[in-house]
C-alpha cells in the first residue's frame, strides 16, 4: 500500500499504529481518560498528516491540475477527522462495541484511502520529480 513518497508512507505507518494502539486500549479496558488521550493524539497526528499531504498537493500543483481528485481527496481527510472527533467525544457515553466499530472504520478508511486516493497523489508527485 505504499505511495512511493517516503514522508507519506512513514506517516501512514504511524497513523495505523496509533489506531492499533487505540484498539489495544479498548481491549485492555484502559480508563476513559487514557482512551481520550489516545484518541486526542490520533486526531492531532491525523491533522498533521493531512496537512503534510495537502501542502504537497499545493507544492506540486495538484489542486490546479487535478481539481476534482484534489477536492475529493481533501474531503475524505475531513471525513476521517470528523470520525475521530466522534470517537474522542464519545468516550464517556458510547459503549465499547460502538467504539470498536469506529476504530474498525478508521482502520479500513486508512487502507482504502491509501490504496485508492493517496496512490494517485503519489504517482502525480513522482511524475513531477
Ligand atoms: Fe490522503
Short mmCIF file of C-alpha atoms and ligand atoms in Angstrom, two decimals:
data_model
loop_
_atom_site.label_atom_id
_atom_site.label_comp_id
_atom_site.label_asym_id
_atom_site.label_seq_id
_atom_site.Cartn_x
_atom_site.Cartn_y
_atom_site.Cartn_z
CA UNK A 1 0.00 0.00 0.00
CA UNK A 2 3.00 2.27 -0.42
CA UNK A 3 2.57 5.52 -2.35
CA UNK A 4 6.30 5.73 -3.03
CA UNK A 5 6.56 9.12 -1.33
CA UNK A 6 8.63 8.45 1.79
CA UNK A 7 7.16 11.11 4.06
CA UNK A 8 3.60 10.00 3.27
CA UNK A 9 4.39 6.30 3.66
CA UNK A 10 6.07 6.70 7.03
CA UNK A 11 3.24 8.87 8.34
CA UNK A 12 0.69 6.25 7.21
CA UNK A 13 2.57 3.67 9.20
CA UNK A 14 2.40 5.86 12.30
CA UNK A 15 -1.28 6.56 11.76
CA UNK A 16 -2.12 2.85 11.52
CA UNK A 17 -0.03 2.21 14.60
CA UNK A 18 -2.00 4.82 16.52
CA UNK A 19 -5.32 3.27 15.50
CA UNK A 20 -3.96 -0.10 16.67
CA UNK A 21 -2.90 1.47 19.93
CA UNK A 22 -6.47 2.68 20.42
CA UNK A 23 -7.74 -0.86 19.74
CA UNK A 24 -5.35 -2.23 22.32
CA UNK A 25 -6.54 0.41 24.75
CA UNK A 26 -10.11 -0.83 24.30
CA UNK A 27 -9.00 -4.44 24.71
CA UNK A 28 -7.15 -3.68 27.91
CA UNK A 29 -10.10 -1.67 29.20
CA UNK A 30 -7.99 1.42 29.80
CA UNK A 31 -9.68 4.24 31.65
CA UNK A 32 -11.73 6.84 29.78
CA UNK A 33 -9.01 9.38 30.42
CA UNK A 34 -6.34 7.21 28.83
CA UNK A 35 -8.57 6.39 25.88
CA UNK A 36 -9.38 10.06 25.47
CA UNK A 37 -5.65 10.84 25.38
CA UNK A 38 -5.10 8.16 22.73
CA UNK A 39 -7.90 9.50 20.51
CA UNK A 40 -6.71 13.08 21.05
CA UNK A 41 -3.23 12.14 19.91
CA UNK A 42 -4.67 10.26 16.96
CA UNK A 43 -6.63 13.35 15.92
CA UNK A 44 -3.58 15.64 16.21
CA UNK A 45 -1.46 13.24 14.21
CA UNK A 46 -4.15 12.76 11.54
CA UNK A 47 -4.46 16.53 11.13
CA UNK A 48 -0.68 16.88 10.93
CA UNK A 49 -0.51 14.10 8.33
CA UNK A 50 -3.33 15.58 6.21
CA UNK A 51 -1.57 18.96 6.31
CA UNK A 52 1.59 17.30 5.02
CA UNK A 53 -0.29 15.78 2.10
CA UNK A 54 -2.24 18.94 1.37
CA UNK A 55 0.96 21.02 1.38
CA UNK A 56 2.45 18.57 -1.11
CA UNK A 57 -0.69 18.96 -3.24
CA UNK A 58 -0.15 22.74 -3.25
CA UNK A 59 3.56 22.47 -3.85
CA UNK A 60 3.19 20.16 -6.86
CA UNK A 61 0.16 21.91 -8.36
CA UNK A 62 -2.28 19.06 -7.72
CA UNK A 63 -5.16 21.43 -6.97
CA UNK A 64 -4.67 23.19 -10.32
CA UNK A 65 -4.02 20.16 -12.48
CA UNK A 66 -6.39 17.63 -10.89
CA UNK A 67 -9.03 19.76 -9.14
CA UNK A 68 -11.66 17.02 -8.83
CA UNK A 69 -9.30 14.42 -7.38
CA UNK A 70 -7.82 17.04 -5.05
CA UNK A 71 -11.26 18.15 -3.79
CA UNK A 72 -12.36 14.55 -3.24
CA UNK A 73 -9.08 13.79 -1.50
CA UNK A 74 -9.36 16.72 0.91
CA UNK A 75 -12.99 15.88 1.62
CA UNK A 76 -12.01 12.32 2.61
CA UNK A 77 -9.45 13.79 5.01
CA UNK A 78 -12.16 15.90 6.63
CA UNK A 79 -14.44 12.86 6.99
CA UNK A 80 -11.70 10.96 8.77
CA UNK A 81 -11.06 13.80 11.22
CA UNK A 82 -14.78 14.12 11.92
CA UNK A 83 -14.98 10.41 12.74
CA UNK A 84 -12.02 10.67 15.13
CA UNK A 85 -13.76 13.60 16.83
CA UNK A 86 -16.81 11.33 17.27
CA UNK A 87 -14.59 8.71 18.90
CA UNK A 88 -12.88 11.25 21.15
CA UNK A 89 -16.09 12.92 22.26
CA UNK A 90 -17.97 9.66 22.64
CA UNK A 91 -15.51 8.12 25.06
CA UNK A 92 -17.68 8.77 28.07
CA UNK A 93 -21.01 7.89 26.54
CA UNK A 94 -20.52 5.21 23.92
CA UNK A 95 -20.39 1.54 24.63
CA UNK A 96 -17.32 -0.47 23.80
CA UNK A 97 -18.84 -2.11 20.69
CA UNK A 98 -19.58 1.28 19.17
CA UNK A 99 -16.04 2.41 19.85
CA UNK A 100 -14.73 -0.75 18.21
CA UNK A 101 -16.90 -0.03 15.18
CA UNK A 102 -15.42 3.45 14.89
CA UNK A 103 -11.87 2.12 15.12
CA UNK A 104 -12.64 -0.57 12.53
CA UNK A 105 -13.96 2.19 10.29
CA UNK A 106 -10.77 4.24 10.79
CA UNK A 107 -8.54 1.27 10.09
CA UNK A 108 -10.43 0.38 6.89
CA UNK A 109 -10.52 4.05 5.90
CA UNK A 110 -6.71 4.34 6.07
CA UNK A 111 -6.19 1.22 3.93
CA UNK A 112 -8.87 2.18 1.41
CA UNK A 113 -7.85 5.85 1.19
CA UNK A 114 -4.19 4.95 0.78
CA UNK A 115 -4.83 2.41 -1.95
CA UNK A 116 -7.33 4.47 -3.93
CA UNK A 117 -6.60 8.13 -3.30
CA UNK A 118 -3.11 8.63 -1.89
CA UNK A 119 -1.62 6.37 -4.52
CA UNK A 120 -2.87 8.77 -7.23
CA UNK A 121 -1.27 11.69 -5.41
CA UNK A 122 1.94 9.66 -5.01
CA UNK A 123 2.06 8.91 -8.72
CA UNK A 124 1.39 12.56 -9.53
CA UNK A 125 4.24 13.70 -7.28
CA UNK A 126 6.65 11.07 -8.60
CA UNK A 127 5.89 12.13 -12.19
CA UNK A 128 6.77 15.71 -11.31
CA UNK A 129 10.07 14.83 -9.68
FE1 LIG B 1 -4.61 11.37 1.80
#
